[in-house]
Amino acid sequence: MATATLSTFVNEPYTDFSQPANRQAMEQALQKVRAELGREYLLRIGGEWIATGEKLVSVNPSRTSEVVGVHHKATPELANRAVESAQAYFAQWSRTPAQERVGMLLEAARILRLRKLEFDAWMVFEAGKTWIEAEAEIAEAIDFCEYYAREMNRLDGPQPVVQLPGEQDEMVYIPLGVGVVIPPWNFPLAILAGMTVASLVSGNTAIVKPSSETPTIAAKFAEVLLEAGFPEGAFTLLTGSGASVGDVLVQHPKTRFVSFTGSRDVGLRINELAARHQPGQIWIKRVIAEMGGKDAIIVDGDADVDKAVEGVLFSAFGYQGQKCSACSRAIVHAAVYHEFLEKLADRAKTIQVGPSDDPRNYMGPVISESARKSILQYIEAGKQEGRLVAGDAPAPDGGYYISPTIIADVDSQARIFQEEIFGPVLAVTRAKDFEHALELANDSVYGLTGAVFSRSPEHLRQAKERFHVGNLYFNRKCTGAMVGAHPFGGFNMSGTDSKAGGPDYLLLFLQAKSVATKIG
């Protein structure tokens, strides 16, 4: 089938909230969504709506007394039923022409664009995202839809192969089967959307198990997919705990692949479970995993210190440090160590912390009480491992708030230098020279993102060769990967280097079939 001609991919622009009209529109969206808080959501399997009676309650981390959504939880029996339903529909969905699936995905992008501020508001209330962070996320979700539609358009039909004399030779990509999609709470729309639509547009059926922290955003995205024309049989949104339904989905003999984003420990467990052959299973399961990070920014001796301070600040404390790409280690050349540290601490103390729906706040809450408790324990350990230069400021009441925290003079063997904290905590370490800085940066089991601030072309060349991360940035922050421009995924314990938003990504959801026809 001939592929359609689509325009060149362009990243979705961000809404400028400094404009009064946009600011007013966002306020109206917050009011609209606030009126919908507390609604109850049923499960849907194969087009049937199901109430289990056991409920998952999602709350606003900025105001924990405020219920965002009440969701019925799936049981292991319903998880098995969801797999059987997805497997039964796979034959029909996989034969749906790729161009029809591409059209549905482009329609989903159009709907998301129309509901942009509404989704911003849902992320503000359920994920604790500030206006700017929420806006960047929905733009990324739209980008994934637009980019993967174009990628499937490119991969549709026979691919170029060598033609042997007397033969007609071709290779085509076909879908895998039933996929399990397990997205995280920290990007509850963008990553959920990216992994889900990559599965669907490739011709797979998908069972999506959203995070228990952000199920309402997932339910809203499911509405978008249905409105865009994706059949009810093509995907199932299955809320519930990982312990009760996640393992069932991963181990089921009829699931073909697992697409996961989350912590290292959960990712390793999924990989282990998926690797075990189950009775009746006729394939080796594929695991696509994006896990944790302990990301470092190197500040060289000749760096523009002011720009480095801003880059580290945004990377460390944007979305409260709850990004796998967040800077949690600043490795600073001895020549500028004191200047950098003093300026960074002064800037961190000006950061305003409070409810995410107030645009004056740069930082909102962390996601949950358990996350807050864990982060505070790391801060206490860090005080023993280094010197506290920012933090311990009074935090607002009523939510899961933590002040931006900086701990200096940290040794490379310290816990706060080695372990992923996933919160607004930055360890600062002095490097003797650039060679030492590279050694410190690579002293990690992770390898997701990193950045270097330097004016030295030679040092940047060395970093390009030897800084072992999947996403490396020079003279800018280490967060904010853009679909199409910065394919995202890391090395080592940061995952399978899946490169989401890049030209290789959809190949992880497809398999190649070679066909040779004798002529004459």
Short mmCIF file of C-alpha atoms in Angstrom, two decimals:
data_model
loop_
_atom_site.label_atom_id
_atom_site.label_comp_id
_atom_site.label_asym_id
_atom_site.label_seq_id
_atom_site.Cartn_x
_atom_site.Cartn_y
_atom_site.Cartn_z
CA MET A 1 0.00 0.00 0.00
CA ALA A 2 1.36 3.42 -0.92
CA THR A 3 2.31 5.62 1.99
CA ALA A 4 0.81 9.05 2.45
CA THR A 5 2.81 12.23 2.13
CA LEU A 6 3.00 14.02 5.46
CA SER A 7 4.53 17.36 6.26
CA THR A 8 7.95 17.51 7.90
CA PHE A 9 7.80 16.97 11.64
CA VAL A 10 8.01 20.14 13.74
CA ASN A 11 7.96 20.23 17.54
CA GLU A 12 4.81 21.57 19.16
CA PRO A 13 5.28 25.17 20.40
CA TYR A 14 4.72 25.99 24.06
CA THR A 15 1.93 28.24 25.26
CA ASP A 16 3.36 31.55 26.49
CA PHE A 17 1.77 32.16 29.88
CA SER A 18 3.27 35.63 30.12
CA GLN A 19 0.56 36.66 27.66
CA PRO A 20 -2.56 37.81 29.59
CA ALA A 21 -4.97 35.96 27.29
CA ASN A 22 -3.10 32.65 27.72
CA ARG A 23 -2.86 33.15 31.46
CA GLN A 24 -6.59 33.77 31.68
CA ALA A 25 -7.33 30.70 29.54
CA MET A 26 -5.21 28.55 31.84
CA GLU A 27 -7.03 29.90 34.90
CA GLN A 28 -10.32 28.96 33.23
CA ALA A 29 -9.00 25.46 32.49
CA LEU A 30 -8.02 25.04 36.14
CA GLN A 31 -11.53 26.05 37.19
CA LYS A 32 -13.10 23.62 34.72
CA VAL A 33 -10.97 20.70 35.86
CA ARG A 34 -11.36 21.56 39.55
CA ALA A 35 -15.13 21.13 39.08
CA GLU A 36 -14.48 17.57 37.82
CA LEU A 37 -12.25 16.47 40.70
CA GLY A 38 -13.35 13.46 42.73
CA ARG A 39 -15.11 11.68 39.88
CA GLU A 40 -15.25 7.87 39.87
CA TYR A 41 -13.76 5.88 36.96
CA LEU A 42 -14.69 2.31 35.99
CA LEU A 43 -12.49 -0.25 34.28
CA ARG A 44 -13.09 -1.01 30.61
CA ILE A 45 -12.15 -4.38 29.08
CA GLY A 46 -13.22 -5.27 25.57
CA GLY A 47 -15.80 -2.49 25.53
CA GLU A 48 -17.42 -3.57 28.81
CA TRP A 49 -17.40 -1.21 31.80
CA ILE A 50 -16.54 -2.95 35.08
CA ALA A 51 -16.81 -1.91 38.74
CA THR A 52 -14.79 -4.03 41.17
CA GLY A 53 -15.62 -2.21 44.40
CA GLU A 54 -11.97 -2.01 45.42
CA LYS A 55 -10.90 1.55 44.73
CA LEU A 56 -7.73 3.53 44.22
CA VAL A 57 -7.93 7.16 45.37
CA SER A 58 -5.71 9.75 43.70
CA VAL A 59 -5.05 12.97 45.60
CA ASN A 60 -3.61 16.39 44.78
CA PRO A 61 -0.05 16.42 46.16
CA SER A 62 -0.29 20.19 46.58
CA ARG A 63 -3.39 19.85 48.78
CA THR A 64 -3.63 16.29 50.03
CA SER A 65 -7.20 16.78 51.30
CA GLU A 66 -8.33 17.18 47.68
CA VAL A 67 -9.33 13.99 45.81
CA VAL A 68 -8.55 14.06 42.09
CA GLY A 69 -10.05 10.75 41.03
CA VAL A 70 -11.43 7.46 42.36
CA HIS A 71 -10.55 4.44 40.22
CA HIS A 72 -11.74 0.85 40.39
CA LYS A 73 -8.80 -1.52 40.78
CA ALA A 74 -8.32 -4.56 38.60
CA THR A 75 -7.91 -8.05 40.00
CA PRO A 76 -5.54 -10.77 38.71
CA GLU A 77 -8.56 -12.40 37.07
CA LEU A 78 -9.38 -9.19 35.20
CA ALA A 79 -5.73 -8.83 34.17
CA ASN A 80 -5.89 -12.28 32.59
CA ARG A 81 -9.16 -11.36 30.93
CA ALA A 82 -7.60 -8.19 29.50
CA VAL A 83 -4.78 -10.21 27.93
CA GLU A 84 -7.19 -12.72 26.40
CA SER A 85 -9.31 -9.87 25.02
CA ALA A 86 -6.27 -8.13 23.54
CA GLN A 87 -5.01 -11.35 22.00
CA ALA A 88 -8.41 -12.05 20.45
CA TYR A 89 -8.50 -8.60 18.84
CA PHE A 90 -4.88 -8.61 17.69
CA ALA A 91 -5.56 -10.47 14.43
CA GLN A 92 -8.08 -7.83 13.33
CA TRP A 93 -6.07 -4.83 14.53
CA SER A 94 -2.78 -6.04 13.05
CA ARG A 95 -4.46 -6.31 9.64
CA THR A 96 -5.82 -2.78 9.85
CA PRO A 97 -3.88 -0.84 7.18
CA ALA A 98 -1.01 1.16 8.66
CA GLN A 99 -2.33 4.28 6.97
CA GLU A 100 -5.58 4.01 8.93
CA ARG A 101 -3.65 3.66 12.18
CA VAL A 102 -1.50 6.65 11.22
CA GLY A 103 -4.64 8.67 10.56
CA MET A 104 -6.01 7.82 14.01
CA LEU A 105 -2.75 8.91 15.62
CA LEU A 106 -2.75 12.24 13.80
CA GLU A 107 -6.32 12.73 14.96
CA ALA A 108 -5.24 12.01 18.56
CA ALA A 109 -2.60 14.73 18.20
CA ARG A 110 -5.27 17.15 16.95
CA ILE A 111 -7.54 16.39 19.91
CA LEU A 112 -4.70 16.79 22.41
CA ARG A 113 -3.89 20.15 20.86
CA LEU A 114 -7.51 21.26 21.31
CA ARG A 115 -7.53 20.05 24.94
CA LYS A 116 -4.04 21.30 25.71
CA LEU A 117 -4.82 23.57 28.65
CA GLU A 118 -7.27 21.06 30.11
CA PHE A 119 -4.51 18.43 30.22
CA ASP A 120 -2.17 21.04 31.68
CA ALA A 121 -4.67 21.48 34.49
CA TRP A 122 -5.03 17.75 35.14
CA MET A 123 -1.24 17.47 35.46
CA VAL A 124 -1.14 20.45 37.82
CA PHE A 125 -3.70 18.82 40.12
CA GLU A 126 -2.72 15.14 39.96
CA ALA A 127 1.05 15.18 39.29
CA GLY A 128 1.98 18.42 41.05
CA LYS A 129 3.37 19.96 37.86
CA THR A 130 3.76 23.71 37.58
CA TRP A 131 2.17 25.42 34.60
CA ILE A 132 5.41 25.47 32.63
CA GLU A 133 6.30 21.85 33.38
CA ALA A 134 2.78 20.69 32.48
CA GLU A 135 2.83 22.65 29.23
CA ALA A 136 6.17 21.12 28.22
CA GLU A 137 4.76 17.67 28.89
CA ILE A 138 1.61 17.95 26.79
CA ALA A 139 3.68 19.43 23.97
CA GLU A 140 5.88 16.33 24.20
CA ALA A 141 2.82 14.05 24.12
CA ILE A 142 1.63 15.79 20.94
CA ASP A 143 5.14 15.47 19.50
CA PHE A 144 5.17 11.72 20.14
CA CYS A 145 1.86 11.33 18.30
CA GLU A 146 2.98 13.42 15.34
CA TYR A 147 6.48 11.90 15.15
CA TYR A 148 5.46 8.25 15.48
CA ALA A 149 2.72 8.74 12.88
CA ARG A 150 5.40 9.87 10.44
CA GLU A 151 7.72 7.04 11.47
CA MET A 152 5.02 4.42 10.86
CA ASN A 153 4.32 6.07 7.55
CA ARG A 154 8.03 5.64 6.70
CA LEU A 155 8.14 2.01 7.83
CA ASP A 156 4.92 0.98 6.08
CA GLY A 157 5.34 -1.25 3.05
CA PRO A 158 8.37 -3.07 1.61
CA GLN A 159 11.76 -1.82 2.75
CA PRO A 160 14.74 -1.50 0.37
CA VAL A 161 16.84 -4.67 0.16
CA VAL A 162 19.31 -6.08 -2.38
CA GLN A 163 17.57 -7.66 -5.39
CA LEU A 164 19.10 -10.99 -6.44
CA PRO A 165 18.98 -11.98 -10.14
CA GLY A 166 15.86 -14.01 -10.87
CA GLU A 167 14.14 -13.03 -7.62
CA GLN A 168 11.86 -10.38 -6.24
CA ASP A 169 13.14 -9.68 -2.72
CA GLU A 170 11.45 -7.63 -0.04
CA MET A 171 11.34 -7.08 3.69
CA VAL A 172 8.31 -5.81 5.56
CA TYR A 173 7.72 -4.91 9.19
CA ILE A 174 4.89 -6.62 11.04
CA PRO A 175 3.54 -6.11 14.59
CA LEU A 176 4.55 -8.27 17.54
CA GLY A 177 1.32 -9.00 19.41
CA VAL A 178 -0.07 -8.01 22.79
CA GLY A 179 2.02 -5.41 24.58
CA VAL A 180 2.07 -4.43 28.25
CA VAL A 181 2.66 -0.70 28.74
CA ILE A 182 3.75 0.42 32.22
CA PRO A 183 4.32 4.20 32.37
CA PRO A 184 5.58 6.25 35.33
CA TRP A 185 3.89 8.94 37.42
CA ASN A 186 6.47 11.65 36.72
CA PHE A 187 5.50 12.01 33.04
CA PRO A 188 1.95 10.67 33.33
CA LEU A 189 0.86 11.96 29.92
CA ALA A 190 3.93 12.23 27.67
CA ILE A 191 5.59 8.90 28.47
CA LEU A 192 2.26 7.09 28.77
CA ALA A 193 1.20 8.50 25.41
CA GLY A 194 4.54 7.80 23.75
CA MET A 195 4.73 4.15 24.77
CA THR A 196 1.03 3.52 24.12
CA VAL A 197 0.78 5.09 20.67
CA ALA A 198 4.07 3.49 19.59
CA SER A 199 2.49 0.14 20.40
CA LEU A 200 -0.82 0.90 18.70
CA VAL A 201 0.36 2.61 15.53
CA SER A 202 2.71 -0.35 14.95
CA GLY A 203 -0.32 -2.67 14.88
CA ASN A 204 -0.03 -4.18 18.36
CA THR A 205 -2.80 -4.33 20.91
CA ALA A 206 -1.89 -2.83 24.27
CA ILE A 207 -2.75 -3.19 27.94
CA VAL A 208 -1.81 0.01 29.74
CA LYS A 209 -1.26 -0.17 33.50
CA PRO A 210 -0.87 3.44 34.66
CA SER A 211 0.86 4.51 37.83
CA SER A 212 -1.31 4.39 40.94
CA GLU A 213 -0.26 8.00 41.62
CA THR A 214 -1.64 9.42 38.34
CA PRO A 215 -4.46 7.22 37.00
CA THR A 216 -6.83 10.09 36.18
CA ILE A 217 -4.52 11.56 33.55
CA ALA A 218 -4.33 8.08 31.99
CA ALA A 219 -8.13 7.85 31.94
CA LYS A 220 -8.33 11.20 30.19
CA PHE A 221 -5.83 10.08 27.56
CA ALA A 222 -7.87 6.92 26.99
CA GLU A 223 -10.79 9.22 26.16
CA VAL A 224 -8.63 10.90 23.51
CA LEU A 225 -7.69 7.58 21.90
CA LEU A 226 -11.31 6.48 21.67
CA GLU A 227 -12.40 9.83 20.26
CA ALA A 228 -9.58 9.62 17.70
CA GLY A 229 -10.99 6.33 16.38
CA PHE A 230 -8.83 3.71 18.08
CA PRO A 231 -11.12 0.71 18.62
CA GLU A 232 -12.05 -0.36 22.14
CA GLY A 233 -10.49 -3.75 21.47
CA ALA A 234 -7.12 -2.27 20.58
CA PHE A 235 -6.21 -1.13 24.09
CA THR A 236 -7.22 -1.58 27.70
CA LEU A 237 -6.54 0.83 30.56
CA LEU A 238 -6.06 -1.37 33.61
CA THR A 239 -5.66 0.47 36.91
CA GLY A 240 -4.35 -1.48 39.85
CA SER A 241 -1.24 -2.25 41.84
CA GLY A 242 1.88 -3.65 40.27
CA ALA A 243 1.91 -6.47 42.81
CA SER A 244 -1.62 -7.67 42.00
CA VAL A 245 -1.89 -7.14 38.24
CA GLY A 246 1.52 -6.02 36.96
CA ASP A 247 3.22 -9.37 37.48
CA VAL A 248 0.25 -11.19 35.93
CA LEU A 249 0.50 -9.09 32.77
CA VAL A 250 4.29 -9.42 32.48
CA GLN A 251 4.28 -13.20 32.97
CA HIS A 252 1.21 -14.08 30.91
CA PRO A 253 2.23 -16.44 28.07
CA LYS A 254 0.22 -14.43 25.53
CA THR A 255 1.90 -11.07 26.17
CA ARG A 256 4.60 -10.49 23.57
CA PHE A 257 6.45 -7.44 24.89
CA VAL A 258 6.67 -5.11 27.88
CA SER A 259 7.32 -1.38 27.53
CA PHE A 260 8.30 0.04 30.92
CA THR A 261 9.49 3.34 32.35
CA GLY A 262 10.29 3.59 36.05
CA SER A 263 12.82 2.72 38.71
CA ARG A 264 15.86 0.50 38.33
CA ASP A 265 14.64 -2.12 40.79
CA VAL A 266 11.20 -2.49 39.21
CA GLY A 267 12.74 -2.56 35.73
CA LEU A 268 15.14 -5.33 36.69
CA ARG A 269 12.29 -7.33 38.19
CA ILE A 270 10.20 -6.94 35.04
CA ASN A 271 13.15 -8.00 32.90
CA GLU A 272 13.67 -11.08 35.08
CA LEU A 273 9.99 -12.08 35.05
CA ALA A 274 9.65 -11.53 31.30
CA ALA A 275 12.74 -13.67 30.62
CA ARG A 276 11.18 -16.75 32.23
CA HIS A 277 9.48 -19.01 29.75
CA GLN A 278 5.87 -19.78 30.66
CA PRO A 279 3.93 -22.93 29.67
CA GLY A 280 2.30 -22.31 26.31
CA GLN A 281 4.52 -19.32 25.47
CA ILE A 282 5.90 -19.55 21.92
CA TRP A 283 8.24 -16.52 21.85
CA ILE A 284 11.00 -14.79 23.73
CA LYS A 285 9.45 -11.65 25.19
CA ARG A 286 10.91 -8.30 24.33
CA VAL A 287 11.50 -5.76 27.13
CA ILE A 288 11.81 -2.05 26.36
CA ALA A 289 12.94 -0.36 29.57
CA GLU A 290 13.82 3.19 30.55
CA MET A 291 14.92 3.20 34.16
CA GLY A 292 16.75 5.53 36.52
CA GLY A 293 19.55 8.04 36.43
CA LYS A 294 22.15 9.72 38.61
CA ASP A 295 22.88 12.48 36.19
CA ALA A 296 25.90 14.73 36.39
CA ILE A 297 26.75 18.17 35.07
CA ILE A 298 30.45 19.00 34.77
CA VAL A 299 31.42 22.66 35.23
CA ASP A 300 34.88 23.16 33.71
CA GLY A 301 37.46 25.65 34.95
CA ASP A 302 36.88 27.99 31.98
CA ALA A 303 33.06 27.73 32.00
CA ASP A 304 30.68 30.66 32.00
CA VAL A 305 29.82 30.25 35.67
CA ASP A 306 26.55 32.21 35.52
CA LYS A 307 25.23 30.07 32.66
CA ALA A 308 26.38 26.92 34.46
CA VAL A 309 24.54 27.98 37.60
CA GLU A 310 21.31 28.47 35.65
CA GLY A 311 21.72 25.16 33.80
CA VAL A 312 22.33 23.21 36.99
CA LEU A 313 19.53 24.99 38.84
CA PHE A 314 16.91 24.23 36.20
CA SER A 315 18.16 20.66 35.76
CA ALA A 316 18.22 19.90 39.48
CA PHE A 317 15.02 21.57 40.68
CA GLY A 318 12.66 21.61 37.68
CA TYR A 319 9.62 19.50 38.64
CA GLN A 320 11.14 19.14 42.09
CA GLY A 321 13.99 17.01 40.75
CA GLN A 322 11.54 14.21 39.89
CA LYS A 323 12.88 13.49 36.42
CA CYS A 324 15.10 10.57 35.51
CA SER A 325 17.09 13.15 33.54
CA ALA A 326 17.44 15.59 36.47
CA CYS A 327 20.88 16.75 37.54
CA SER A 328 21.62 15.30 40.97
CA ARG A 329 25.42 15.67 40.84
CA ALA A 330 27.30 18.87 40.01
CA ILE A 331 30.98 18.13 39.45
CA VAL A 332 32.86 21.41 39.52
CA HIS A 333 36.47 22.23 38.60
CA ALA A 334 38.47 23.43 41.58
CA ALA A 335 39.28 26.74 39.84
CA VAL A 336 35.61 27.85 39.93
CA TYR A 337 34.27 25.67 42.75
CA HIS A 338 33.74 28.36 45.39
CA GLU A 339 32.34 30.95 42.96
CA PHE A 340 29.93 28.44 41.43
CA LEU A 341 28.79 27.09 44.79
CA GLU A 342 28.14 30.52 46.27
CA LYS A 343 26.12 31.69 43.26
CA LEU A 344 24.18 28.44 43.06
CA ALA A 345 23.25 28.47 46.75
CA ASP A 346 22.14 32.10 46.54
CA ARG A 347 19.94 31.36 43.51
CA ALA A 348 18.43 28.23 45.08
CA LYS A 349 17.35 30.21 48.12
CA THR A 350 15.23 32.47 45.88
CA ILE A 351 13.16 29.56 44.52
CA GLN A 352 9.53 29.82 45.58
CA VAL A 353 7.87 26.59 46.69
CA GLY A 354 4.12 26.13 46.93
CA PRO A 355 0.94 24.81 45.25
CA SER A 356 1.43 24.03 41.57
CA ASP A 357 -1.72 25.82 40.50
CA ASP A 358 -0.14 29.14 41.53
CA PRO A 359 2.13 30.22 38.65
CA ARG A 360 4.30 32.25 41.02
CA ASN A 361 5.75 29.02 42.42
CA TYR A 362 8.75 27.55 40.60
CA MET A 363 8.57 24.31 42.61
CA GLY A 364 5.49 22.40 43.66
CA PRO A 365 5.21 19.29 45.85
CA VAL A 366 6.84 15.91 45.46
CA ILE A 367 4.43 13.20 44.42
CA SER A 368 3.56 11.43 47.69
CA GLU A 369 4.17 11.15 51.41
CA SER A 370 6.34 8.06 50.91
CA ALA A 371 8.46 9.95 48.38
CA ARG A 372 8.76 12.90 50.75
CA LYS A 373 9.84 10.65 53.61
CA SER A 374 12.48 8.92 51.47
CA ILE A 375 13.89 12.22 50.20
CA LEU A 376 14.08 13.69 53.70
CA GLN A 377 15.99 10.59 54.85
CA TYR A 378 18.51 11.15 52.04
CA ILE A 379 18.87 14.78 53.10
CA GLU A 380 19.64 13.73 56.67
CA ALA A 381 22.23 11.25 55.39
CA GLY A 382 23.65 13.93 53.13
CA LYS A 383 24.19 16.28 56.05
CA GLN A 384 26.57 13.68 57.45
CA GLU A 385 28.27 13.15 54.09
CA GLY A 386 28.75 16.78 53.11
CA ARG A 387 28.00 20.41 53.96
CA LEU A 388 24.46 21.75 53.67
CA VAL A 389 24.54 25.07 51.81
CA ALA A 390 20.86 25.37 50.85
CA GLY A 391 17.74 23.68 52.18
CA ASP A 392 15.98 23.12 55.49
CA ALA A 393 13.82 26.17 54.75
CA PRO A 394 10.25 26.06 56.06
CA ALA A 395 7.94 24.36 53.56
CA PRO A 396 4.24 25.16 53.07
CA ASP A 397 1.64 23.09 54.91
CA GLY A 398 -1.02 20.93 53.32
CA GLY A 399 1.12 19.22 50.67
CA TYR A 400 4.23 17.12 50.11
CA TYR A 401 6.70 20.01 49.95
CA ILE A 402 10.50 19.98 50.23
CA SER A 403 12.78 22.99 49.82
CA PRO A 404 15.52 22.86 47.15
CA THR A 405 18.52 21.29 48.87
CA ILE A 406 22.22 21.56 48.01
CA ILE A 407 24.92 19.59 49.79
CA ALA A 408 28.53 20.51 49.00
CA ASP A 409 31.93 18.82 49.43
CA VAL A 410 30.45 15.39 48.74
CA ASP A 411 32.77 12.40 48.28
CA SER A 412 32.22 10.14 45.30
CA GLN A 413 31.46 7.17 47.55
CA ALA A 414 28.72 8.99 49.45
CA ARG A 415 25.18 7.66 49.16
CA ILE A 416 23.87 10.98 47.86
CA PHE A 417 26.52 10.85 45.09
CA GLN A 418 25.74 7.26 44.06
CA GLU A 419 22.04 6.56 44.72
CA GLU A 420 19.06 7.94 42.83
CA ILE A 421 17.07 10.18 45.17
CA PHE A 422 14.35 11.45 42.80
CA GLY A 423 13.79 14.72 44.56
CA PRO A 424 15.14 18.27 44.87
CA VAL A 425 18.53 17.26 46.29
CA LEU A 426 21.81 18.16 44.60
CA ALA A 427 25.26 16.86 45.57
CA VAL A 428 28.19 19.13 44.63
CA THR A 429 31.68 17.63 44.29
CA ARG A 430 35.03 19.27 43.59
CA ALA A 431 37.16 17.97 40.69
CA LYS A 432 40.93 18.49 40.56
CA ASP A 433 40.88 18.91 36.78
CA PHE A 434 38.80 17.97 33.75
CA GLU A 435 40.16 14.43 33.62
CA HIS A 436 39.11 13.95 37.25
CA ALA A 437 35.69 15.44 36.47
CA LEU A 438 35.10 12.86 33.73
CA GLU A 439 36.14 10.06 36.08
CA LEU A 440 33.67 11.28 38.69
CA ALA A 441 30.87 11.69 36.16
CA ASN A 442 31.32 8.10 34.95
CA ASP A 443 31.48 6.75 38.51
CA SER A 444 27.89 5.52 38.45
CA VAL A 445 25.88 2.41 37.63
CA TYR A 446 23.62 4.67 35.57
CA GLY A 447 24.21 6.37 32.24
CA LEU A 448 21.19 8.40 31.24
CA THR A 449 21.90 12.12 30.79
CA GLY A 450 24.81 14.44 31.41
CA ALA A 451 26.05 17.90 30.52
CA VAL A 452 29.31 19.82 30.30
CA PHE A 453 29.78 23.56 30.64
CA SER A 454 33.12 24.42 29.05
CA ARG A 455 34.70 26.81 26.55
CA SER A 456 37.38 24.27 25.62
CA PRO A 457 36.77 22.49 22.28
CA GLU A 458 39.27 19.81 23.32
CA HIS A 459 37.47 19.12 26.59
CA LEU A 460 34.13 18.93 24.80
CA ARG A 461 35.67 16.50 22.31
CA GLN A 462 36.92 14.33 25.15
CA ALA A 463 33.51 14.41 26.82
CA LYS A 464 31.81 13.44 23.56
CA GLU A 465 34.01 10.34 23.40
CA ARG A 466 34.20 9.37 27.06
CA PHE A 467 31.21 10.73 29.04
CA HIS A 468 29.19 7.49 29.02
CA VAL A 469 25.56 8.57 28.86
CA GLY A 470 22.79 8.12 26.33
CA ASN A 471 21.95 11.84 26.17
CA LEU A 472 24.81 14.34 26.44
CA TYR A 473 24.45 18.12 26.32
CA PHE A 474 27.05 20.86 26.02
CA ASN A 475 26.63 24.31 27.61
CA ARG A 476 22.95 23.75 28.43
CA LYS A 477 20.81 21.91 30.97
CA CYS A 478 20.63 18.10 30.97
CA THR A 479 16.81 17.94 31.03
CA GLY A 480 14.27 18.76 28.33
CA ALA A 481 14.98 16.22 25.57
CA MET A 482 13.00 17.17 22.46
CA VAL A 483 11.25 14.54 20.34
CA GLY A 484 13.02 14.10 17.02
CA ALA A 485 16.09 16.12 18.00
CA HIS A 486 17.21 14.27 21.15
CA PRO A 487 16.24 10.55 20.97
CA PHE A 488 16.02 9.61 24.63
CA GLY A 489 17.37 6.57 26.46
CA GLY A 490 20.37 5.63 28.55
CA PHE A 491 23.09 3.08 29.14
CA ASN A 492 23.91 0.60 31.90
CA MET A 493 21.28 0.56 34.67
CA SER A 494 19.41 3.40 32.99
CA GLY A 495 17.69 0.89 30.73
CA THR A 496 17.81 -0.63 27.27
CA ASP A 497 18.76 2.62 25.48
CA SER A 498 15.40 2.55 23.72
CA LYS A 499 15.82 6.07 22.24
CA ALA A 500 12.22 7.23 22.52
CA GLY A 501 11.37 9.96 20.03
CA GLY A 502 14.00 8.76 17.57
CA PRO A 503 14.11 6.91 14.24
CA ASP A 504 14.90 3.53 15.83
CA TYR A 505 12.09 3.49 18.39
CA LEU A 506 9.19 1.96 16.46
CA LEU A 507 11.45 -0.90 15.37
CA LEU A 508 11.26 -2.11 18.98
CA PHE A 509 7.51 -2.70 18.48
CA LEU A 510 7.88 -4.45 15.11
CA GLN A 511 9.56 -7.51 13.63
CA ALA A 512 10.97 -7.89 10.14
CA LYS A 513 9.71 -10.48 7.68
CA SER A 514 11.73 -11.28 4.56
CA VAL A 515 9.93 -12.56 1.45
CA ALA A 516 11.74 -13.87 -1.66
CA THR A 517 9.82 -14.77 -4.83
CA LYS A 518 11.42 -16.78 -7.67
CA ILE A 519 10.78 -15.12 -11.01
CA GLY A 520 10.23 -17.34 -14.04
#
